[in-house]
Coordinates of C-alpha atoms in Angstrom, one line a residue:
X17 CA 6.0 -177.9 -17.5
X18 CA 3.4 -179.2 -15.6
X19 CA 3.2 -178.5 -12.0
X20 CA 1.2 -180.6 -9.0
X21 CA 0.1 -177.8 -6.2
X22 CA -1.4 -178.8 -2.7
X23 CA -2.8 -176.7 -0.6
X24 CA -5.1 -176.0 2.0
X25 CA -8.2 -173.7 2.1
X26 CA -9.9 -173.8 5.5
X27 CA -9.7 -176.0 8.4
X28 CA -9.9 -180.2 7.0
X29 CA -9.8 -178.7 3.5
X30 CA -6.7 -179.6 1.2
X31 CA -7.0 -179.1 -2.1
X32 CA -4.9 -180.3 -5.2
X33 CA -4.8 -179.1 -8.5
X34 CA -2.7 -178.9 -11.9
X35 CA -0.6 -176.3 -13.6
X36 CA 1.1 -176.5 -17.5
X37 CA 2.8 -174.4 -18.9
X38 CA 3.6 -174.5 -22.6
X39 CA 6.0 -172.5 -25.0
X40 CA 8.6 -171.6 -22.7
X41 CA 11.7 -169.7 -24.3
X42 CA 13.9 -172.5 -24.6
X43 CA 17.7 -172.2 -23.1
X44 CA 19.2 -170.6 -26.6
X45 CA 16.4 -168.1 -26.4
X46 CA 17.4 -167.2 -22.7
X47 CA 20.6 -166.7 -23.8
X48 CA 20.1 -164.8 -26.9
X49 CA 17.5 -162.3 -25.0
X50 CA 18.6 -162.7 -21.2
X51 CA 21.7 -162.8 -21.5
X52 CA 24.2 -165.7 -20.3
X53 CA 23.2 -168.6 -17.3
X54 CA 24.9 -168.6 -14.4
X55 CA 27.7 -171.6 -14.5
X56 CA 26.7 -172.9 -10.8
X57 CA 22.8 -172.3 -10.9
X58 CA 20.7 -172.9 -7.5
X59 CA 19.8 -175.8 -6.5
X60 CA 17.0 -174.5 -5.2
X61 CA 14.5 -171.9 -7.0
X62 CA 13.8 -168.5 -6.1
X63 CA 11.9 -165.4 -8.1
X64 CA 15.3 -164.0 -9.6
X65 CA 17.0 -166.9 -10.5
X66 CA 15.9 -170.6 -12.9
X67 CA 16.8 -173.2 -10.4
X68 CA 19.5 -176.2 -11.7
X69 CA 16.9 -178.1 -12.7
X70 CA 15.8 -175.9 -15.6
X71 CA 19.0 -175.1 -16.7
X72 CA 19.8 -177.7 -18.7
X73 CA 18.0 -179.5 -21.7
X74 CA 16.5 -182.2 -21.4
X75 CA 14.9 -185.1 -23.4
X76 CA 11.8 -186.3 -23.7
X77 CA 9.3 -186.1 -20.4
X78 CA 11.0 -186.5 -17.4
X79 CA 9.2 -186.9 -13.6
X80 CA 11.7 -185.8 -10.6
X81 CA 10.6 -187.1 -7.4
X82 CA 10.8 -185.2 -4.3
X83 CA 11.3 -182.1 -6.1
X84 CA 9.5 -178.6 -4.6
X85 CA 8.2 -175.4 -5.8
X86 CA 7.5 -172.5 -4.6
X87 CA 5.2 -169.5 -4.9
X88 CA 6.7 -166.7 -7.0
X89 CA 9.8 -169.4 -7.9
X90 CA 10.9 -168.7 -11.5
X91 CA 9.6 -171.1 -13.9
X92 CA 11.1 -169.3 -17.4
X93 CA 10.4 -166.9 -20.1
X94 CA 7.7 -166.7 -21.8
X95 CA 8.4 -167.9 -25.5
X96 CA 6.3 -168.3 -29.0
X97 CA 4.3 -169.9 -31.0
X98 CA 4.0 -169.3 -35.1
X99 CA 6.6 -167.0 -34.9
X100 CA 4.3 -165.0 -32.3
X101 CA 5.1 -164.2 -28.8
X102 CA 2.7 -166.6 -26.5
X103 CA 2.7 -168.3 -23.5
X104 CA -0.1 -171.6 -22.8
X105 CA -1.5 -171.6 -19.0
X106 CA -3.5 -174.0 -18.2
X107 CA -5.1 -174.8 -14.3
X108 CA -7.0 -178.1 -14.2
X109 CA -8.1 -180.7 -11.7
X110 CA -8.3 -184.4 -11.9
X111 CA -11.8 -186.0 -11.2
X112 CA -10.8 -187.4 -8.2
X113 CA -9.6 -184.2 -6.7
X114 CA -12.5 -182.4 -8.1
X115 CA -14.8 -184.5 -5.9
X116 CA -12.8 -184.7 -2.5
X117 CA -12.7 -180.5 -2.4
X118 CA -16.0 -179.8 -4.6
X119 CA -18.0 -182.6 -3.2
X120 CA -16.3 -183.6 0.5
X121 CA -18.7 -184.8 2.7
X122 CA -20.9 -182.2 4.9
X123 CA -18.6 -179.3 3.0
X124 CA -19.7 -179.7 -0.3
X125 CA -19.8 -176.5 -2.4
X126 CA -22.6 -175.4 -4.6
X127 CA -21.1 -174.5 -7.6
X128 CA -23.7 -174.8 -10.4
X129 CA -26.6 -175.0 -7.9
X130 CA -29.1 -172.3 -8.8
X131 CA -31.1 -172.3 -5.5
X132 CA -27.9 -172.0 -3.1
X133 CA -29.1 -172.2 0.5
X134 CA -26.8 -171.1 4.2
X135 CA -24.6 -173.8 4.6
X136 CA -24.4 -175.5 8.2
X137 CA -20.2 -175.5 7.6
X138 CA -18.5 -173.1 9.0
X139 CA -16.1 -172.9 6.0
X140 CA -16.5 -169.1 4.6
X141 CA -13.8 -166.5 2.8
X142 CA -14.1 -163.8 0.4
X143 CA -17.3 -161.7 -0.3
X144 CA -20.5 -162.7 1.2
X145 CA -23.6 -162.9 -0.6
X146 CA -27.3 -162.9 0.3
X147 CA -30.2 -164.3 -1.9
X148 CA -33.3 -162.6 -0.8
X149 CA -36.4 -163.5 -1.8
X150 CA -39.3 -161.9 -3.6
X151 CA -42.1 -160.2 -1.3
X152 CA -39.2 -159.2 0.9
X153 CA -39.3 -155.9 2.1
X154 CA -36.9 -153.1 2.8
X155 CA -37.3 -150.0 5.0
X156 CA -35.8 -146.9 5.6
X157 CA -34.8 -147.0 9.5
X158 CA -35.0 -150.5 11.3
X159 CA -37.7 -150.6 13.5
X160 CA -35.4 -151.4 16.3
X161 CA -33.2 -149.1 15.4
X162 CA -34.3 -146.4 19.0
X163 CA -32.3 -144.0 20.5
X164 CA -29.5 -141.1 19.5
X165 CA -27.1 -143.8 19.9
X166 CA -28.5 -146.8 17.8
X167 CA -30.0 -144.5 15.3
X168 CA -26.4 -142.6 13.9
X169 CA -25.5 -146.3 13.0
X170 CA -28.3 -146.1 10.0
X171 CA -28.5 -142.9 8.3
X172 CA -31.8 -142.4 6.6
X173 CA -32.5 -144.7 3.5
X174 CA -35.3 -145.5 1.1
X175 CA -38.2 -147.8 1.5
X176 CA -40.2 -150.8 -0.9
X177 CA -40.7 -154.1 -1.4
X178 CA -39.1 -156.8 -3.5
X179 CA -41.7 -158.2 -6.6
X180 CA -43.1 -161.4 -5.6
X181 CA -41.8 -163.2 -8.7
X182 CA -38.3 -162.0 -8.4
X183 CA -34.9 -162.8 -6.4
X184 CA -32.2 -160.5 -5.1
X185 CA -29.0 -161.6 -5.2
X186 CA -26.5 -158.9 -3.2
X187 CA -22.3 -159.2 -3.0
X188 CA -20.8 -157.4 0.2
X189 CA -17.2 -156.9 1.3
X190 CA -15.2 -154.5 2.9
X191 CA -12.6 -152.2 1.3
X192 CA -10.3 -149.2 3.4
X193 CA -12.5 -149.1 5.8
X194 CA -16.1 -149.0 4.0
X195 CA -18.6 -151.8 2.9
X196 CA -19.5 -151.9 -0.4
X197 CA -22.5 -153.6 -2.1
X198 CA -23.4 -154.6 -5.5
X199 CA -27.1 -156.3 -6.4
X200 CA -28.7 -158.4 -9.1
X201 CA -32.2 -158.7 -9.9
X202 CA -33.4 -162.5 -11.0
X203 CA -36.8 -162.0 -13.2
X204 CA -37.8 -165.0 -15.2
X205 CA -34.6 -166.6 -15.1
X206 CA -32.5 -163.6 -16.2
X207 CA -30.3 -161.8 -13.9
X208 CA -29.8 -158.1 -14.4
X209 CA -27.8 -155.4 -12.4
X210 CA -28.6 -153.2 -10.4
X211 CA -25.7 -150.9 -9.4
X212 CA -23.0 -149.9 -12.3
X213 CA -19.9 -150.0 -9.7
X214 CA -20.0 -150.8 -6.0
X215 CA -22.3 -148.9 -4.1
X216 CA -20.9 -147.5 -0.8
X217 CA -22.6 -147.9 2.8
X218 CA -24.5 -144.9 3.9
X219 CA -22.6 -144.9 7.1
X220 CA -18.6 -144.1 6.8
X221 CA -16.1 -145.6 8.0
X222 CA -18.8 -149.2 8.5
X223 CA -15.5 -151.2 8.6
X224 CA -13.4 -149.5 11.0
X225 CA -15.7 -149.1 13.4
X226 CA -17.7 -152.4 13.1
X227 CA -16.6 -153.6 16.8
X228 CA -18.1 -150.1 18.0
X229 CA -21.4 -150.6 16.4
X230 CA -21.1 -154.1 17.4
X231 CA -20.7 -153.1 21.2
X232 CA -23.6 -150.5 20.7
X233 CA -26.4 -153.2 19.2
X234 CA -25.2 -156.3 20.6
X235 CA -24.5 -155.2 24.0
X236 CA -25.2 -158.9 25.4
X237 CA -22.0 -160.8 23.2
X238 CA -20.7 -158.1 21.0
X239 CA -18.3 -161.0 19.8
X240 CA -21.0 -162.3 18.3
X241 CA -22.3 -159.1 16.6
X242 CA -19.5 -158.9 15.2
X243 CA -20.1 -161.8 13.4
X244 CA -23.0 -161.2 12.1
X245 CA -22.2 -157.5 10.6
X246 CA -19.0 -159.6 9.0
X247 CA -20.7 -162.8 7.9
X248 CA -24.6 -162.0 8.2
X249 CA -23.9 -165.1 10.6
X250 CA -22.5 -166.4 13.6
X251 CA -19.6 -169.2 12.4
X252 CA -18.3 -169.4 15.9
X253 CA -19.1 -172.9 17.5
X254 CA -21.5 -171.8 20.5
X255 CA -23.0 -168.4 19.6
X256 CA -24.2 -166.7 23.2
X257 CA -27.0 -164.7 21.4
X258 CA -30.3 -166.0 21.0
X259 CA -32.0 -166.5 17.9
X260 CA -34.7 -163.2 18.6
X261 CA -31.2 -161.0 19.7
X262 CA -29.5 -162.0 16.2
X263 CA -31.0 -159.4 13.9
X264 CA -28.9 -157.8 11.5
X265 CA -30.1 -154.8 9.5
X266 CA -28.4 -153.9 6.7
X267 CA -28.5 -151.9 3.8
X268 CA -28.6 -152.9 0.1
X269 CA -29.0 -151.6 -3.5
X270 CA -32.9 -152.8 -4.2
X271 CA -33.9 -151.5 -6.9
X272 CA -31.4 -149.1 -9.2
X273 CA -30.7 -145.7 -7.1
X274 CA -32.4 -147.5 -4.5
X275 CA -30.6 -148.7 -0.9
X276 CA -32.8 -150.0 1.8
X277 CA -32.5 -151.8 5.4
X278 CA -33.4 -155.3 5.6
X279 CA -32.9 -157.9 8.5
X280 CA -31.0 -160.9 7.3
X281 CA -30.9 -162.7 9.8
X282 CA -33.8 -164.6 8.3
X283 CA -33.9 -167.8 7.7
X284 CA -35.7 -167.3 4.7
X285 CA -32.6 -165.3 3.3
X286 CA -29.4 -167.7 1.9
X287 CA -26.2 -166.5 3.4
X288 CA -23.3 -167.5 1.2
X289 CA -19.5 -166.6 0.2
X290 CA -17.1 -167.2 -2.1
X291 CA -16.3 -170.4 -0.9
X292 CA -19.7 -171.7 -3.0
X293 CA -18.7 -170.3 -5.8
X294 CA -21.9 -168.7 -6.6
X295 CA -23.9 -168.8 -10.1
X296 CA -25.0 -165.5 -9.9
X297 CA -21.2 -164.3 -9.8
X298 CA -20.7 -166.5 -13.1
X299 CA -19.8 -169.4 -12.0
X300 CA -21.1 -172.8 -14.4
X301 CA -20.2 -175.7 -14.4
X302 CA -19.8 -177.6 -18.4
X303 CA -20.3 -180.9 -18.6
X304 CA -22.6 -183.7 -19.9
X305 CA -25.6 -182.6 -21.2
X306 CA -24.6 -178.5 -21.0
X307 CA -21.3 -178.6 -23.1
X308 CA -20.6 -176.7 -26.1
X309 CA -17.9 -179.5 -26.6
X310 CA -19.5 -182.7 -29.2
X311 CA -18.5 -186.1 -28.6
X312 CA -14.8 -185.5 -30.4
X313 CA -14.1 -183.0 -28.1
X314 CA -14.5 -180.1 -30.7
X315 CA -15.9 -176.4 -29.8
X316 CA -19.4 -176.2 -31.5
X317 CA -20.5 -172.5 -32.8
X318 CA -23.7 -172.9 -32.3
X319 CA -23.8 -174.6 -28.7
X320 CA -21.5 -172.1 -27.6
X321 CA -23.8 -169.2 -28.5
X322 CA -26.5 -171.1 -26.9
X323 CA -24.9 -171.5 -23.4
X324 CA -23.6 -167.7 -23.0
X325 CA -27.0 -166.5 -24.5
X326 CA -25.6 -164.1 -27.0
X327 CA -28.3 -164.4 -30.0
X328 CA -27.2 -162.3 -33.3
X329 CA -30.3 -161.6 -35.3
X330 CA -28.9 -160.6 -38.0
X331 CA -27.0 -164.3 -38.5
X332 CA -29.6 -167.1 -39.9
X333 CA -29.2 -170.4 -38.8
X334 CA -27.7 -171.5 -42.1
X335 CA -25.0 -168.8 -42.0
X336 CA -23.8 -170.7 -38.9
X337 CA -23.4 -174.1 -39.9
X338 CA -20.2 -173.3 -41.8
X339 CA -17.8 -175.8 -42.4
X340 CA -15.3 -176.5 -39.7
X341 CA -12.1 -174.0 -40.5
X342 CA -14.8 -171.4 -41.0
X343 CA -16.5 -172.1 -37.6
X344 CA -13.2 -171.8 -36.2
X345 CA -12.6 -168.5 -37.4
X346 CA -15.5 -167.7 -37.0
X347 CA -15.9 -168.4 -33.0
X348 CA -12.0 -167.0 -32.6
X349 CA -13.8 -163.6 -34.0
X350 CA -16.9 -163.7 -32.1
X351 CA -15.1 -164.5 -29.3
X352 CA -12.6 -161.7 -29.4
X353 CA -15.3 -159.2 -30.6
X354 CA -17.8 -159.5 -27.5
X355 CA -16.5 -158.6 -24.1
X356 CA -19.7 -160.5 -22.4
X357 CA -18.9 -163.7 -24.0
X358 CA -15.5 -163.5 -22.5
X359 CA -16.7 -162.6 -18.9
X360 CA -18.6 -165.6 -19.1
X361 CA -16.1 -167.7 -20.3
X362 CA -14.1 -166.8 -16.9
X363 CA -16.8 -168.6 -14.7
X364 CA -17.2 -172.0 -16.7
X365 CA -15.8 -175.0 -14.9
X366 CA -15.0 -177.6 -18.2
X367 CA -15.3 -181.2 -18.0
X368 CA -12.9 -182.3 -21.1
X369 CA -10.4 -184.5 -22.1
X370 CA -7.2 -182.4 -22.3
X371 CA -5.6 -181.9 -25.9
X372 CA -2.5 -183.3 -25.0
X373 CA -3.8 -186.7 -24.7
X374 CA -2.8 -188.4 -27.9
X375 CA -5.1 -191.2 -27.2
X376 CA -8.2 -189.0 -28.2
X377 CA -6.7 -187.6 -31.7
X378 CA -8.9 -190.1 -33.9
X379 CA -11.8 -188.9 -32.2
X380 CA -11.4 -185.4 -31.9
X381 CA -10.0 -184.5 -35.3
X382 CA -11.9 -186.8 -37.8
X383 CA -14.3 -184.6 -39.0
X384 CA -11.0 -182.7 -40.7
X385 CA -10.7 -186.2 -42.7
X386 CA -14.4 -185.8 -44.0
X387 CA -15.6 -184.7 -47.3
X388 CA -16.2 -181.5 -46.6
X389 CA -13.5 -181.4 -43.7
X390 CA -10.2 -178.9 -43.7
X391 CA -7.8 -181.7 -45.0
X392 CA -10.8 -184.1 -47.2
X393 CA -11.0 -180.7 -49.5
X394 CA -7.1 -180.4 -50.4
X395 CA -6.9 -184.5 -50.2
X396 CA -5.8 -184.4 -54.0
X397 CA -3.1 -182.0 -53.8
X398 CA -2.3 -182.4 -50.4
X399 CA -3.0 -185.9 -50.1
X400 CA -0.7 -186.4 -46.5
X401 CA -1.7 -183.2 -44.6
X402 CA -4.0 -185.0 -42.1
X403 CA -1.1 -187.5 -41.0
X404 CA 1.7 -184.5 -40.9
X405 CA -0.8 -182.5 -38.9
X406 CA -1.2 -185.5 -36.3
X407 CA 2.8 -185.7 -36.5
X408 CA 2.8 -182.2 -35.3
X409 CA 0.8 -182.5 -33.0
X410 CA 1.7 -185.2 -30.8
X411 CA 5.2 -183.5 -31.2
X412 CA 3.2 -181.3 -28.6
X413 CA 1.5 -184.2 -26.4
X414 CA 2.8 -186.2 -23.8
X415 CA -0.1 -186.4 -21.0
X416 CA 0.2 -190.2 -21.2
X417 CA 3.7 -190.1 -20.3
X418 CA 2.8 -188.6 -17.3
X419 CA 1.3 -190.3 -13.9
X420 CA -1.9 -189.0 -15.4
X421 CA -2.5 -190.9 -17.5
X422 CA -3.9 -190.9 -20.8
X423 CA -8.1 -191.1 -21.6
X424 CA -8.8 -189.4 -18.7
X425 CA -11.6 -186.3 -18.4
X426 CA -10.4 -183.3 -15.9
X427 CA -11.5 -180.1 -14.6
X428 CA -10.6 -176.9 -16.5
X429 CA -11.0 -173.2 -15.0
X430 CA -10.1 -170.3 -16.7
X431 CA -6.2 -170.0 -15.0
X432 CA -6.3 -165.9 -14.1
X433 CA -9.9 -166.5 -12.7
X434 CA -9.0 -168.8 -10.4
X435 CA -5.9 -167.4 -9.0
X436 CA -7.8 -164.6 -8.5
X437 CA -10.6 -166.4 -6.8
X438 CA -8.8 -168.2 -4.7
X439 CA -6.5 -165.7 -3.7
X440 CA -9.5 -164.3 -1.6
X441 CA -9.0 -167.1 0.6
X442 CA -6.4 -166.0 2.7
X443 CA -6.0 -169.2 5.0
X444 CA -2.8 -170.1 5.6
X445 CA -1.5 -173.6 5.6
X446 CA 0.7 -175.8 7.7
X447 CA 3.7 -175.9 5.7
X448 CA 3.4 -171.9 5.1
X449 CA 3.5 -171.3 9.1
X450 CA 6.4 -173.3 9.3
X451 CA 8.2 -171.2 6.9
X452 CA 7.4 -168.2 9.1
X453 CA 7.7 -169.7 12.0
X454 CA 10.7 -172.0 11.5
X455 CA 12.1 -175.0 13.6
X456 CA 15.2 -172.8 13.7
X457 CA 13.8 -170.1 16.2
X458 CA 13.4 -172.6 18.6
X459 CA 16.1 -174.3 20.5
X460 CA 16.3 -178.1 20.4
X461 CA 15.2 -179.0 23.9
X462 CA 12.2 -176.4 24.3
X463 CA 8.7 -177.6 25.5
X464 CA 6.3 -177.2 23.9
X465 CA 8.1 -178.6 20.6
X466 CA 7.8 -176.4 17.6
X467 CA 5.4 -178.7 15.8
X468 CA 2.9 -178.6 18.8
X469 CA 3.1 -174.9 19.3
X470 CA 2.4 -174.4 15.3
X471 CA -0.8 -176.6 15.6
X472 CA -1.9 -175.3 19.3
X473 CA -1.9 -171.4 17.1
X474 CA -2.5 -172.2 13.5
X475 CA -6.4 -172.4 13.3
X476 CA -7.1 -169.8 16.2
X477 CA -5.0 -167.4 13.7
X478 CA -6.8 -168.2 10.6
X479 CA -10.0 -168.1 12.6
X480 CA -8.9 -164.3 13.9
X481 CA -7.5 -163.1 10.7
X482 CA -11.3 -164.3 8.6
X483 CA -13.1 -162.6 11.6
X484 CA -11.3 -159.1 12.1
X485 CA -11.0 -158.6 7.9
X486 CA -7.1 -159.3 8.4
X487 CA -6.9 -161.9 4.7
X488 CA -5.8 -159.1 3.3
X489 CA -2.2 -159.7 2.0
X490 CA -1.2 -156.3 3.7
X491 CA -2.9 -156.5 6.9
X492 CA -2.1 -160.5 7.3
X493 CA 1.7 -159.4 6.7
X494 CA 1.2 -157.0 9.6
X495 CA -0.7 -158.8 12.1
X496 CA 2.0 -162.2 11.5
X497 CA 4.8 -159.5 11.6
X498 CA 3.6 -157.5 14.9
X499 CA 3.0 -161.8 16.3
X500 CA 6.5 -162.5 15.2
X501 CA 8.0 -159.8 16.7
X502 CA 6.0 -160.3 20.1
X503 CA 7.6 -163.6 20.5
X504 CA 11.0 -162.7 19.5
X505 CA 10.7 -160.4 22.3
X506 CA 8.9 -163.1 24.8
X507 CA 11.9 -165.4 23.6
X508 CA 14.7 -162.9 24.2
X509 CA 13.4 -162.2 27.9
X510 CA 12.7 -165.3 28.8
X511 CA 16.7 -165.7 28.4
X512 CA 17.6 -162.8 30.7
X513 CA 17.3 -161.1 33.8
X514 CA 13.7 -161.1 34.1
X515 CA 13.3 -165.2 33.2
X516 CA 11.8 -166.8 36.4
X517 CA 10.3 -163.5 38.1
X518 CA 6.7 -164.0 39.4
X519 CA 4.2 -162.0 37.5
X520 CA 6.3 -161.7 34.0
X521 CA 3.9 -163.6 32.0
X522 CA 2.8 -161.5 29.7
X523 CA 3.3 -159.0 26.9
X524 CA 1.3 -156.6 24.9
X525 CA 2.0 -155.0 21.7
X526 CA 0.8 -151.3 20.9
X527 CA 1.1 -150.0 17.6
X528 CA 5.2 -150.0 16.8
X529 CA 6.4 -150.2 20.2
X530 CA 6.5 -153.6 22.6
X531 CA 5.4 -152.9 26.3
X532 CA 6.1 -155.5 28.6
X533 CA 4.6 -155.9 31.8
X534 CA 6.7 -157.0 34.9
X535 CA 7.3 -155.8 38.4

């Protein structure tokens, strides 16, 4: 099953990518380990039930038109493959739609850029991250940092300096209340940690009582301070602070067991987020010219080793350049044996033909035909097994049978990595405000129309939720909830006996319980 998902990620940012899914329990399976299908399956899908369009069989590759998904919608069952259980997930993205999210004009994200550098866009979710760099130095109370009142907001540190020939690179995010930070240390081009787990911020409870600290250090726009404690940056369109007023001391892991102030407000420090996908945080791109993947689209052992700089001493050169089934094997082991090749393998961005293309089987599995190749060695008594092996396995392909297209290079990611990555976004499309705030809540001759209200609120929301930490799944649920309600409330009043009176204009929520204002 392959599915096309659209999306958006920020404000003028849609992005498109690809789903598959592969070795799906087929319908006797369901029914053997399920139990029976429903004789009038829904039309449409949902998360308890297969929808009526994956309820019957079907041959060969079929493309419906006009047909939706939805998040958590049930796809299948997981099925096998050799008699094993196992499910194939792949998430890719076609070149073009690589380019207009990756590489859109005056938002273009740095993935693969090892010198990142503060973007002017305002587009920002997830962590932040700061690149200091070397001859930076760190103190143990700001300087500025006078008075009972400003000084409780930094509890005592340590001091040093950054070696000139280094780079810091520091992650920072908020969690129940408390900012964390984690640090990496760049010496001559290798990165090594710092801090073992998250390092909590001196000062408790950082997050839930950032607008008070904000209000205590930024006294002339603390709307602005509080931007720069969240982001290390103001992202609001016209920022009231001056340049001089913007300091922001904060405290990060320096050297190991060491935390330290340091303003970053500089310019010579790089303010970043997720939304760059940052090296540092393992990020790669593969492609021309830094691909473990040779011209036939085949793994090489040796490549490989070379781009996730594992080096086994032990292994000569010679003991590596094993004949194709054996590098196989071989990599499958090596892969499965070291955890750090793995973690690295989450971060790599792959720019491959897919195996399901048929038109790319002479090239990527000729080498089996050769001499010393898996199927040249059993040619005498197996003298068909390369042409039932391609039988097989275009049983398997059908990418040209698909708008795709066959002969075509894509985007891989690593699936879980970037549902997880992405999930830190937390900016909620058009089409998902709709759903929460349907067409149906309004009556048919109200003014402002539906569509005009969603659009007049939809950013400003989005804008607020990033701001106040409220992407959160949980606190995003409560803060459209508590707005829902609100208006269900403004709606219902409107109706009755106070509809019309001067001065009911307004309401407020509090915690559980609407209060509304009116004479």
């Amino acid at each position: 099953m392959l599915l096309r998902h659209t999306t958006e990620t920020g404000e003028g940012r849609s992005i498109t990518f690809y789903s598959l899914y592969m070795h799906l329990r087929d319908l006797d399976g369901i029914r053997k380990s399920v139990g029976p299908l429903p004789n009038n399956p829904p039309e449409a899908g949902s998360s308890s039930a297969l929808p009526k369009w994956l309820s019957y069989s079907i041959d060969g590759v079929q493309v419906p038109q006009n047909l939706r998904v939805y998040r958590k919608d049930m796809l299948g069952y997981a099925g096998a493959c050799h008699g094993q259980p196992h499910l194939h997930f792949e998430i890719f993205m076609t070149e073009g739609d690589f380019r207009a999210w990756f590489e859109q004009s005056g938002l273009a994200v740095q993935l693969g850029n090892r010198n990142p550098t503060t973007r002017a866009a305002r587009d920002y979710w997830g962590h932040s991250y700061f690149v200091i760099p070397g001859g930076q130095s760190f103190v143990s109370k700001p300087p500025d940092a006078v008075g009972a009142a400003a000084a409780a907001y930094f509890p005592s540190l340590q001091s040093g300096t950054l070696d000139a020939g280094s780079k810091l690179y520091v992650e920072a995010y908020f969690h129940k209340g408390q900012r964390y930070t984690r640090s990496w240390v760049e010496r001559d081009g290798t990165l090594t940690p710092l801090t073992a787990a998250p390092v909590a911020d001196a000062y408790t409870d950082y997050e839930y009582r950032m607008y008070e600290r904000a209000t205590a250090l930024y006294p002339q726009c603390p709307s602005d301070g509080y931007e720069l404690l969240r982001f290390g940056r103001i992202l609001s369109d016209h920022p009231t602070l001056t340049v001089a007023a913007q300091k922001t001391w904060v405290a990060v892991p320096f050297e190991a067991g060491k935390q330290g102030y340091i303003d970053i407000s500089q310019q010579a420090i790089q303010k970043l987020s997720d939304a760059e996908f940052p090296f540092f945080m393992g990020w790669q791109k593969i492609e021309e010219g830094n691909t473990p993947f040779s011209k036939d689209g085949i793994c090489d052992y040796d490549e490989l080793r070379r781009i996730v700089a594992v080096v086994e001493d032990a292994e000569t050169p010679a003991e590596r350049m094993c004949p194709a089934h054996e590098q196989e094997a071989k990599l499958a082991t090596y892969i499965a044996n070291h955890a750090e090749v793995r973690e690295r393998f989450r971060g790599f961005v792959c720019h491959a033909p897919s195996e399901w293309d048929a038109s790319g089987n002479g090239a990527r599995y000729r080498r089996l035909k050769d001499p010393d190749g898996f199927f040249g060695k059993r040619k005498e008594f197996d003298p068909n097994g390369y042409d039932d092996f391609i039988k097989f396995l275009e049983q398997f392909q059908f990418l040209e049978e698909t708008p795709l297209g066959g002969g075509k290079k894509f985007w891989f990611f690593h699936p879980l990595a970037f549902i997880r990555h992405f999930r830190k976004c937390g900016w909620l499309g058009i089409k998902e405000f709709e759903q929460i705030y349907s067409n149906n809540r309004y009556s048919r001759r109200q003014q402002p129309s539906p569509d005009s209200l969603r659009g007049t609120y939809l950013i400003p929301i989005n804008l607020a939720a990033r701001k106040y930490v409220l992407t959160d799944p949980t606190r995003f649920a409560h803060l459209l909830g508590q707005g829902r309600r609100g208006v269900r409330l403004a709606d219902y009043y409107a109706g009755k006996q106070y509809a019309g009176k001067t001065g009911c204009g307004w309401f407020s929520w509090h915690g559980k319980k609407s209060i509304i204002h009116c004479p």
